[in-house]
XYZ file of C-alpha atoms in Angstrom:
672
model
C -12.933 21.531 15.311
C -16.562 20.176 16.010
C -17.784 19.616 20.133
C -19.116 17.411 21.470
C -23.218 18.562 21.200
C -22.569 18.460 17.576
C -24.292 16.534 15.489
C -23.233 13.604 13.950
C -23.769 13.786 10.139
C -23.959 17.705 9.582
C -21.184 18.820 6.589
C -17.874 19.736 8.621
C -17.739 23.437 9.906
C -15.227 25.591 7.751
C -12.920 25.885 10.388
C -12.702 22.126 10.678
C -11.938 21.988 7.372
C -9.298 23.947 7.540
C -7.797 22.532 10.683
C -7.429 19.350 8.440
C -5.818 20.867 6.027
C -3.616 22.590 8.492
C -2.768 19.557 9.857
C -2.199 17.227 6.665
C 0.643 20.063 5.776
C 2.247 20.035 9.123
C 2.266 15.986 9.141
C 3.395 16.325 5.457
C 6.503 18.330 6.708
C 7.455 16.091 9.796
C 7.010 12.970 7.595
C 9.564 14.802 5.120
C 11.782 15.683 7.509
C 12.012 13.095 10.063
C 13.780 10.148 7.647
C 16.720 11.867 6.536
C 16.917 13.289 10.103
C 16.993 10.145 12.043
C 21.101 9.388 13.082
C 20.178 5.090 13.341
C 17.360 3.938 11.315
C 14.797 1.272 13.528
C 15.840 -1.125 10.461
C 13.140 -2.248 7.494
C 11.266 -3.995 10.476
C 10.223 -0.402 11.840
C 8.751 2.684 10.865
C 6.687 5.507 12.044
C 4.961 5.484 8.658
C 4.732 1.455 8.791
C 3.315 0.054 11.786
C 2.547 -3.651 9.884
C 5.751 -4.438 7.889
C 4.571 -7.020 5.288
C 4.486 -6.975 1.818
C 1.459 -5.039 0.761
C 0.207 -4.204 3.738
C 0.177 -0.306 3.585
C -0.748 0.045 7.023
C -0.553 3.856 7.640
C 1.005 4.581 11.371
C 1.186 8.607 11.207
C -2.429 8.633 12.195
C -1.738 6.087 14.999
C 0.953 8.639 16.263
C -1.600 11.127 16.496
C -3.611 8.835 18.343
C -0.719 8.868 21.195
C -1.173 12.499 21.401
C -4.423 12.624 22.018
C -4.634 9.539 24.477
C -2.187 12.398 26.679
C -4.500 14.926 25.350
C -7.361 13.665 26.695
C -5.823 14.510 30.284
C -6.650 18.523 29.778
C -9.898 19.413 30.280
C -10.003 22.544 28.380
C -9.160 20.228 25.522
C -11.223 16.738 26.027
C -14.072 18.370 24.629
C -12.822 18.374 21.241
C -11.357 15.064 21.113
C -14.813 13.402 20.184
C -15.334 10.480 17.290
C -15.881 12.910 15.275
C -13.688 15.166 15.015
C -11.118 11.905 15.852
C -12.698 10.397 12.288
C -11.848 13.882 10.207
C -8.211 13.721 11.567
C -8.073 10.139 10.100
C -8.813 11.082 7.220
C -6.658 13.690 6.689
C -3.932 11.815 7.995
C -4.362 8.769 6.034
C -4.605 10.530 3.122
C -1.341 12.073 3.701
C 0.023 8.924 4.640
C -0.866 7.406 1.724
C 1.166 9.548 -0.961
C 4.094 9.588 1.512
C 6.017 7.068 -0.921
C 6.400 9.374 -3.384
C 9.371 10.140 -5.089
C 11.619 7.214 -2.777
C 12.265 4.161 -3.182
C 13.706 3.630 -6.865
C 12.030 6.807 -8.003
C 14.788 8.891 -6.641
C 18.301 6.682 -8.403
C 15.738 7.185 -11.650
C 16.190 10.617 -11.104
C 19.631 11.264 -10.568
C 21.133 8.464 -12.191
C 21.373 9.020 -15.991
C 25.426 9.085 -15.655
C 25.071 5.106 -14.912
C 22.902 3.883 -17.758
C 23.256 3.074 -21.327
C 23.397 5.325 -23.730
C 20.583 3.695 -25.324
C 18.005 4.167 -22.067
C 19.831 7.451 -21.290
C 18.752 8.796 -25.002
C 14.925 8.146 -24.988
C 14.366 9.325 -21.970
C 12.960 12.790 -20.896
C 15.017 15.426 -18.554
C 12.033 15.816 -16.655
C 11.858 11.313 -15.463
C 16.022 11.474 -15.071
C 17.731 14.576 -14.675
C 20.827 16.087 -17.115
C 24.498 14.179 -15.256
C 25.559 17.594 -14.198
C 22.235 18.857 -12.363
C 22.363 14.855 -10.948
C 25.372 15.818 -9.191
C 24.726 18.859 -7.766
C 21.742 16.837 -6.128
C 23.640 13.919 -4.841
C 26.949 16.530 -3.647
C 24.287 18.552 -2.560
C 24.811 22.152 -1.708
C 25.063 22.593 1.779
C 22.318 25.624 2.352
C 23.376 27.269 -0.597
C 20.680 27.109 -2.208
C 21.482 29.131 -5.204
C 23.945 26.791 -6.394
C 20.492 24.461 -7.093
C 19.915 24.258 -10.860
C 15.563 24.659 -10.231
C 14.604 24.842 -13.917
C 15.158 21.148 -14.040
C 14.827 19.877 -10.832
C 10.964 22.144 -10.372
C 10.421 20.429 -14.743
C 10.552 17.179 -12.580
C 8.625 17.772 -9.683
C 5.601 19.068 -11.380
C 5.907 16.731 -14.123
C 5.765 14.161 -10.830
C 3.107 16.158 -9.305
C 0.507 16.768 -12.699
C 0.794 12.501 -13.109
C -0.148 11.827 -9.612
C -2.430 14.590 -9.142
C -4.619 13.925 -11.970
C -4.163 9.977 -11.726
C -5.356 10.411 -7.914
C -8.051 12.539 -9.382
C -9.402 9.230 -11.281
C -9.075 7.203 -8.703
C -10.878 8.731 -6.315
C -13.243 9.867 -8.910
C -14.132 6.204 -9.476
C -14.074 5.410 -5.695
C -17.426 7.778 -5.203
C -18.705 5.899 -7.729
C -17.790 2.828 -5.848
C -17.854 3.475 -2.567
C -21.934 2.519 -2.215
C -21.299 -1.179 -3.530
C -18.325 -1.312 -1.581
C -18.558 -0.132 2.007
C -22.648 -0.002 2.384
C -23.819 -3.237 0.945
C -20.472 -5.384 0.110
C -19.106 -4.421 3.718
C -15.730 -5.181 2.429
C -14.144 -4.735 5.962
C -11.039 -2.870 5.665
C -9.072 -4.466 8.610
C -6.931 -1.474 9.048
C -9.562 0.970 9.369
C -11.754 -1.353 11.475
C -8.276 -1.379 13.710
C -7.982 2.343 13.928
C -12.028 2.891 14.865
C -10.890 0.675 17.666
C -8.628 2.556 18.761
C -10.941 5.645 18.089
C -13.317 4.208 20.246
C -10.814 3.217 23.392
C -9.643 7.042 23.096
C -12.730 8.720 23.228
C -13.808 5.862 26.021
C -10.836 6.608 28.369
C -12.082 9.687 30.097
C -15.490 8.084 30.755
C -16.411 5.592 33.627
C -18.068 2.901 31.354
C -14.771 1.763 29.494
C -15.606 -1.995 29.145
C -12.518 -2.882 26.750
C -10.503 -1.315 29.048
C -8.358 -4.295 30.342
C -8.325 -5.779 26.598
C -7.244 -2.165 25.141
C -4.085 -1.389 28.040
C -2.651 -5.609 27.777
C -2.693 -5.216 23.767
C -0.890 -1.723 24.363
C 1.993 -3.385 26.871
C 1.837 -6.374 25.085
C 2.766 -4.366 21.814
C 5.172 -2.260 23.222
C 7.139 -5.040 25.154
C 7.283 -7.553 22.311
C 8.123 -5.027 19.732
C 10.765 -3.242 21.907
C 13.552 -5.884 21.297
C 12.974 -5.228 17.196
C 14.239 -1.267 17.255
C 16.387 -1.534 20.299
C 18.581 -4.186 18.978
C 19.305 -1.224 15.974
C 19.426 1.035 18.274
C 21.897 0.191 20.744
C 24.352 -2.504 19.471
C 24.816 -4.166 22.841
C 20.931 -4.868 23.161
C 20.759 -8.699 23.356
C 19.130 -9.888 19.669
C 16.130 -11.839 21.436
C 14.631 -12.635 18.308
C 17.622 -13.457 16.135
C 16.863 -10.559 13.821
C 20.529 -9.637 12.921
C 20.621 -13.505 11.578
C 18.620 -15.877 9.824
C 16.029 -13.269 9.234
C 14.841 -11.081 6.226
C 14.557 -7.227 7.430
C 11.278 -7.187 7.351
C 10.888 -9.899 10.127
C 10.938 -13.150 8.295
C 13.058 -16.103 9.740
C 14.383 -18.725 7.162
C 13.976 -22.248 6.930
C 15.756 -23.278 4.232
C 16.023 -27.649 5.255
C 18.786 -29.639 2.652
C 17.144 -32.118 0.661
C 13.632 -30.594 -0.062
C 12.029 -27.762 -1.773
C 10.778 -26.063 1.356
C 10.611 -22.199 0.599
C 7.869 -21.109 3.251
C 9.755 -18.792 5.807
C 8.398 -17.809 9.506
C 7.472 -14.061 10.429
C 8.101 -12.950 13.485
C 7.299 -9.668 13.800
C 4.078 -9.093 16.810
C 2.134 -6.736 14.806
C 1.793 -9.084 11.748
C -0.106 -11.017 14.109
C -1.857 -8.265 15.584
C -3.551 -7.467 11.904
C -4.681 -11.040 10.589
C -6.556 -11.221 14.396
C -9.070 -8.097 12.349
C -9.725 -10.150 9.131
C -12.345 -12.880 8.611
C -11.927 -16.041 9.249
C -12.879 -17.477 5.767
C -10.304 -15.239 4.521
C -7.168 -16.917 6.954
C -8.599 -20.285 5.792
C -8.817 -19.476 2.499
C -5.191 -18.021 2.146
C -4.143 -21.315 3.752
C -5.706 -23.419 1.210
C -4.595 -22.098 -1.876
C -0.857 -21.781 -0.835
C -1.610 -25.528 0.175
C -2.189 -26.009 -3.131
C 0.947 -24.778 -4.571
C 2.696 -26.660 -1.972
C 1.585 -29.571 -2.993
C 2.001 -28.891 -6.647
C 5.541 -28.429 -5.454
C 6.288 -31.406 -4.015
C 4.641 -33.509 -6.516
C 7.006 -31.619 -9.281
C 9.574 -32.474 -7.596
C 9.166 -35.565 -6.813
C 8.383 -35.982 -10.963
C 11.848 -34.225 -11.400
C 11.334 -30.178 -11.276
C 12.873 -27.946 -9.588
C 15.340 -30.192 -8.462
C 18.493 -27.395 -7.871
C 15.896 -25.633 -5.266
C 17.448 -27.226 -2.127
C 20.348 -26.296 -3.369
C 20.116 -22.101 -3.271
C 19.941 -20.649 -0.105
C 16.225 -19.308 1.276
C 15.498 -16.235 -0.803
C 17.055 -17.937 -4.061
C 14.300 -20.511 -3.001
C 11.897 -17.383 -3.849
C 13.223 -14.767 -5.976
C 15.451 -17.562 -8.534
C 14.707 -19.573 -10.653
C 14.261 -22.606 -11.218
C 11.268 -21.887 -8.364
C 7.417 -22.452 -8.675
C 6.866 -18.959 -9.311
C 8.648 -18.033 -12.737
C 9.588 -21.920 -13.651
C 7.736 -24.946 -15.413
C 5.918 -26.394 -15.219
C 4.104 -24.499 -12.756
C 4.489 -20.903 -13.750
C 2.888 -19.790 -10.868
C 3.162 -16.285 -10.812
C 1.823 -16.366 -14.673
C -1.439 -18.056 -13.211
C -1.497 -15.558 -10.718
C -1.366 -12.400 -13.310
C -3.997 -13.823 -15.286
C -6.076 -14.576 -12.215
C -5.448 -10.991 -11.372
C -6.920 -9.605 -14.404
C -9.393 -12.132 -14.553
C -10.643 -10.527 -10.918
C -10.413 -7.267 -12.208
C -12.849 -8.204 -14.989
C -15.005 -10.942 -12.856
C -15.820 -6.821 -10.458
C -16.735 -5.674 -13.973
C -19.340 -8.308 -14.683
C -20.628 -8.596 -11.111
C -20.969 -5.540 -10.805
C -22.940 -4.563 -13.289
C -25.831 -3.711 -12.323
C -24.532 -1.274 -9.823
C -22.266 0.381 -12.311
C -25.307 0.721 -15.230
C -27.223 1.426 -12.313
C -25.294 4.686 -10.962
C -25.248 5.601 -14.905
C -28.681 5.651 -15.072
C -28.905 7.382 -11.789
C -25.966 10.464 -12.896
C -28.021 10.690 -17.212
C -31.176 9.420 -16.637
C -33.818 8.826 -13.804
C -33.769 6.269 -11.387
C -36.039 6.484 -8.367
C -34.909 7.628 -5.038
C -32.045 9.500 -7.103
C -32.125 12.050 -4.273
C -32.329 10.105 -1.222
C -29.513 7.944 -1.768
C -27.338 10.698 -3.319
C -27.740 12.698 0.001
C -25.393 10.178 1.676
C -22.938 9.874 -1.785
C -19.519 11.775 -1.410
C -21.437 13.589 -4.854
C -23.497 12.640 -6.819
C -23.036 10.571 -9.804
C -23.157 12.547 -12.444
C -19.843 14.610 -10.586
C -18.303 11.476 -10.456
C -18.923 9.684 -13.440
C -17.542 12.876 -16.008
C -14.782 13.564 -13.583
C -13.752 10.265 -13.695
C -13.860 11.042 -17.785
C -12.381 14.236 -17.870
C -9.154 13.145 -15.217
C -8.672 10.322 -17.156
C -8.710 12.315 -20.476
C -6.615 14.587 -19.175
C -4.295 11.633 -17.809
C -4.098 10.533 -21.989
C -3.457 13.977 -22.822
C -0.972 14.432 -20.818
C 1.452 11.551 -21.336
C 0.901 12.571 -25.251
C 2.113 16.251 -24.323
C 5.252 14.727 -22.743
C 6.236 12.701 -25.133
C 4.038 9.184 -24.800
C 2.708 7.615 -27.923
C -1.232 7.804 -28.152
C -1.531 4.526 -27.725
C 0.923 4.083 -24.360
C -0.627 7.490 -23.470
C -4.180 5.123 -22.946
C -1.924 2.039 -21.707
C -0.459 3.647 -18.911
C -3.644 5.124 -16.813
C -5.716 1.778 -17.863
C -3.401 -0.401 -16.384
C -3.394 1.537 -13.327
C -6.897 1.494 -13.014
C -6.599 -2.258 -13.305
C -3.921 -2.718 -10.802
C -5.440 -0.604 -7.982
C -8.719 -1.813 -8.676
C -7.766 -5.140 -7.859
C -5.078 -4.514 -5.309
C -7.891 -2.595 -2.991
C -10.325 -5.442 -3.621
C -8.023 -7.712 -2.385
C -6.681 -5.667 0.355
C -9.828 -4.758 1.709
C -10.558 -8.052 2.463
C -7.586 -9.643 3.402
C -5.406 -6.717 4.969
C -2.239 -7.163 2.522
C -2.225 -7.335 -0.877
C 1.585 -8.097 -3.388
C 3.486 -5.750 -4.902
C 1.542 -5.527 -8.845
C 5.328 -4.594 -10.341
C 6.131 -7.565 -10.408
C 2.983 -9.358 -12.304
C -0.407 -7.861 -12.989
C 0.454 -4.487 -13.882
C 3.421 -5.250 -16.049
C 1.168 -8.016 -18.119
C -1.600 -5.958 -18.657
C 1.023 -3.609 -20.279
C 2.827 -5.873 -22.648
C -0.415 -7.832 -23.067
C -1.932 -3.832 -24.519
C 1.574 -3.143 -26.196
C 3.668 -5.271 -27.150
C 2.359 -9.282 -26.649
C 4.410 -11.092 -28.796
C 8.200 -8.870 -28.459
C 10.677 -9.736 -25.216
C 13.476 -6.885 -24.284
C 13.367 -5.405 -27.325
C 16.492 -2.420 -28.160
C 14.831 0.678 -26.703
C 14.511 3.217 -29.762
C 11.759 5.085 -28.299
C 10.379 6.530 -25.179
C 7.595 4.031 -25.121
C 10.006 1.168 -24.005
C 12.391 3.621 -22.166
C 10.311 4.986 -19.588
C 6.783 2.927 -19.375
C 8.858 -0.274 -18.104
C 10.260 2.368 -15.249
C 6.311 3.456 -14.651
C 5.151 0.362 -14.437
C 8.090 -0.912 -11.669
C 7.737 2.165 -9.905
C 5.027 5.015 -10.064
C 2.270 2.642 -11.033
C 2.784 -0.343 -8.935
C 5.820 -0.597 -6.319
C 3.251 -0.158 -3.612
C 0.104 1.871 -3.198
C 1.695 5.269 -2.183
C 4.618 5.328 -4.276
C 2.089 7.460 -6.795
C -1.231 5.717 -8.395
C -2.686 3.663 -5.579
C -2.671 6.302 -2.929
C -5.467 8.199 -3.435
C -8.017 5.063 -4.085
C -6.930 3.472 -0.711
C -7.297 6.426 0.796
C -10.537 7.227 -0.105
C -11.684 3.847 0.661
C -10.643 3.834 3.880
C -11.915 7.138 4.772
C -15.206 6.049 3.622
C -14.981 2.939 5.464
C -14.813 4.989 8.763
C -17.639 7.727 7.727
C -19.755 4.326 7.011
C -18.332 3.182 11.089
C -18.415 6.649 12.459
C -21.063 8.409 11.100
C -19.848 11.344 9.399
C -20.701 12.727 6.246
C -19.867 11.599 3.552
C -19.177 14.800 1.008
C -17.582 16.317 4.146
C -14.683 12.965 3.912
C -14.965 14.067 0.366
C -13.759 17.669 0.951
C -11.228 16.255 3.598
C -9.410 14.163 1.053
C -9.269 17.325 -1.092
C -7.726 19.475 0.877
C -5.389 16.968 2.246
C -3.876 14.698 -0.316
C -3.432 17.489 -2.904
C -0.963 19.427 -1.091
C 0.574 16.907 0.800
C 1.558 15.599 -2.558
C 3.001 18.750 -3.650
C 5.034 19.145 -0.258
C 6.213 15.497 -0.234
C 7.776 15.760 -4.034
C 9.230 19.598 -3.088
C 11.336 18.607 0.452
C 12.175 15.738 -0.931
C 13.723 17.482 -4.393
C 14.303 20.858 -3.248
C 14.256 21.156 0.340
C 15.987 18.526 1.544
C 18.865 18.737 -1.025
C 19.895 22.255 -0.177
C 20.659 20.438 3.601
C 22.068 17.689 3.689
C 24.283 15.390 0.536
C 22.027 13.886 -1.275
C 23.308 10.065 -0.405
C 21.400 10.450 2.789
C 17.762 11.270 0.813
C 18.516 8.549 -1.314
C 19.840 9.930 -4.237
C 22.389 7.611 -5.526
C 23.736 7.704 -8.822
C 23.543 4.041 -9.838
C 22.638 1.926 -13.080
C 18.541 1.490 -12.952
C 18.241 -0.117 -16.729
C 17.904 -3.671 -14.873
C 13.948 -2.526 -14.452
C 13.766 -2.534 -17.995
C 14.603 -6.156 -17.934
C 14.449 -7.720 -14.691
C 11.067 -5.928 -13.603
C 9.209 -5.814 -16.362
C 10.414 -8.158 -19.428
C 11.166 -10.592 -17.098
C 7.543 -10.614 -15.547
C 5.608 -12.557 -15.207
C 7.794 -14.851 -17.517
C 11.145 -14.581 -19.689
C 10.177 -14.445 -22.996
C 7.371 -12.726 -24.956
C 4.001 -12.768 -22.805
C 2.814 -15.192 -25.552
C 4.691 -17.348 -24.383
C 2.878 -17.553 -21.072
C -0.455 -17.552 -22.753
C -1.713 -21.078 -21.481
C -1.126 -20.560 -17.784
C -2.305 -16.837 -17.980
C -5.605 -18.434 -19.425
C -5.722 -20.928 -16.855
C -5.172 -18.489 -13.995
C -7.623 -15.875 -16.089
C -10.473 -18.664 -16.555
C -10.144 -19.966 -12.549
C -10.524 -16.935 -11.116
C -13.365 -16.109 -13.440
C -15.247 -18.964 -13.025
C -14.386 -19.099 -9.053
C -15.596 -16.395 -8.347
C -19.455 -17.130 -9.875
C -18.936 -20.451 -7.989
C -18.249 -18.131 -5.043
C -21.267 -16.014 -5.213
C -23.247 -19.393 -5.201
C -21.622 -21.935 -2.612
C -20.032 -19.089 0.299
C -18.357 -22.711 1.671
C -16.053 -22.951 -0.447
C -12.446 -21.273 -0.006
C -12.335 -17.567 -1.872
C -10.483 -17.401 -5.429
C -10.202 -14.045 -4.378
C -6.871 -14.687 -2.001
C -4.949 -17.115 -4.670
C -3.554 -14.039 -5.527
C -2.160 -13.321 -2.109
C -1.508 -16.912 -1.461
C 0.572 -17.209 -4.511
C 2.749 -14.537 -4.190
C 6.081 -14.529 -2.268
C 4.860 -12.510 0.419
C 3.527 -15.288 1.902
C 6.405 -17.353 1.426
C 9.233 -15.149 1.460
C 7.874 -12.930 4.584
C 6.532 -16.389 6.158
C 2.972 -14.024 6.166
C 1.422 -17.920 6.475
C 2.460 -18.360 9.885
C 0.407 -15.578 11.491
C -2.168 -16.558 8.860
C -2.009 -19.950 10.437
C -2.337 -18.199 14.417
C -5.149 -16.488 13.291
C -7.637 -18.369 11.967
C -6.571 -20.955 14.580
C -6.792 -18.305 17.651
C -10.102 -16.563 15.875
C -12.176 -20.307 15.293
C -11.530 -20.919 19.138
C -12.780 -17.523 20.289
C -16.151 -17.512 18.395
C -16.549 -21.643 19.430
C -16.109 -20.375 22.806
C -17.447 -17.106 23.321
C -18.542 -16.210 20.044
C -18.873 -12.675 18.410
C -19.291 -10.703 21.584
C -16.181 -11.896 22.826
C -14.367 -12.038 20.225
C -15.550 -7.789 19.588
C -15.207 -7.139 23.030
C -11.590 -8.505 23.920
C -9.772 -9.906 20.599
C -10.080 -6.560 18.566
C -9.517 -4.194 21.613
C -6.344 -6.609 22.186
C -5.181 -6.568 18.329
C -5.451 -2.559 17.617
C -3.818 -2.210 21.151
C -1.108 -4.392 20.336
C -0.421 -2.273 16.697
C -0.693 0.603 18.794
C 1.778 -0.061 21.904
C 4.314 -0.963 18.603
C 4.215 2.536 17.455
C 4.189 4.176 21.212
C 7.765 2.031 20.899
C 9.126 3.246 17.770
C 8.040 6.648 18.914
C 10.274 6.629 21.987
C 12.987 4.672 19.691
C 12.705 7.570 16.828
C 13.194 10.466 19.415
C 15.905 8.883 21.256
C 17.346 8.259 17.420
C 16.855 11.854 16.757
C 18.139 13.420 20.063
C 20.576 11.168 22.216
C 22.351 9.188 19.479
C 25.729 9.976 18.503
C 25.208 11.056 14.544
C 27.074 8.697 12.610
C 30.916 9.575 10.591
């Protein structure tokens, strides 16, 4: 690693790059092995990989674990000289890259891999064996081989691993190239905040400063750590120790990640109250205008709902339980007359178009810089991760290879184009939202199926499954393309943007960042797939690692053909158009009248993350607190007290989860 007297903007040295690659490999192995061997999970509200449990948060936690270790190492003089801001930024890039691909072959994909025996024959006949393994191979994975790897049928398993690796790697190449192109506009010009990077940078500065005489934010940071530890301890301890008092009523009337149910009789109220302390801390780092904009558009939804209820719609909502008021019809999301999910899907597509329109001059400039001549090209490109020509060519090449890959493995030419194009649309929009407010949503429920259906099947609804297109594409949409960023398609883009933001804050070289991304992300991607599909099934029964033979055919209907409207997409054309026009016109107006609520965040406000997961409460609290602080003490008070406190609180929760995880791995008796 670099020493303290290294030049900040100097390119990364080979030994530091090798260290980053090694750390990434070790992290990928630890993350892969830690979960299955944890005897008593801390519930879906706490994990080392996700300190902020909120739909669409995608808040990587393992870099924070590393910071806790580094805080201890600061006490060792021989190690301390290597703990520089530059080295901590390098570490952040490497570990974020690993975290952001750590969701592959998790969640629904293990069920897809081994569930062939449980699905209808028309679906099974049209799914290739590299997507869903043969029944006899699946049975071995589910049963496990108790350490006898000779019994593992490696041929079909490795085919499934390599198909996923090539698909994810190619799309990662697409989005990494796009991140290189868009970096200057989003990071240097627009200065999109990326709240997670701001939080980590605050932690980084405090960890580096803890051994200096001048540590101005010491009290706020340490108080934040203590608050995070104490406030979050009851959450994990309630799951780990049956005798621990349920202080937050986590085991009653609460969605797992922390939303308290509020479902009063007689009215269609459907908003929960989030109880997780780190969620409040996260929103303290989000810009005030984004917070009030979310609340404004949520108010639009609620006023529309209650007016509709008064005129005879949604009258069955009060008869449903809390979760049903958000998930089950009738709701303002999927039922007439409001169809907010359909409007939101149209708005999301409109946001993608508005991004292209509003940044057309910049995109055209990068093309001229790549293939023509522009003023100050050499000077500008020195600060970029790669030359614009290299980035544009790699974008085209990776996208073309993606099409060829899908065609070679069975998709039609048109769907081979539609799937990666939809991935670009999905994660461009998601990153634009997530980078501003710290959360987004799960795009597999709206924009992704909408875009695919719009381009491939605009007038069809739940047709017979008579091709690989109709069998595999809905499942790709549900999981690999769009379930969450680290499930595959979104991870590289998120990791790149966070890393370039860190480079901007820390003053490290963007080309060095790109090198770290390459040596960290792609090896980690393969390790996750190989360990989860080959190594772990050789050690444990498959059910311990998510390999369960279940009927996943419901994902084809419920999470593709019924999204965002239960019927042909053409039936929702009016509401799609309303959302599209609203976003397109709204973003144009917003660039001229910055005081108006930003329509970009409407797609968060109109998603069930704000209602079902109760995000509106911490958003409201954060808006009130930040407004008061800025009025009383200005930005100086906010930056010296609130940011270090909030980042310390999140780090304190990670410390608590780390301690409980160690206890869970070592002291708690194994479950039968």
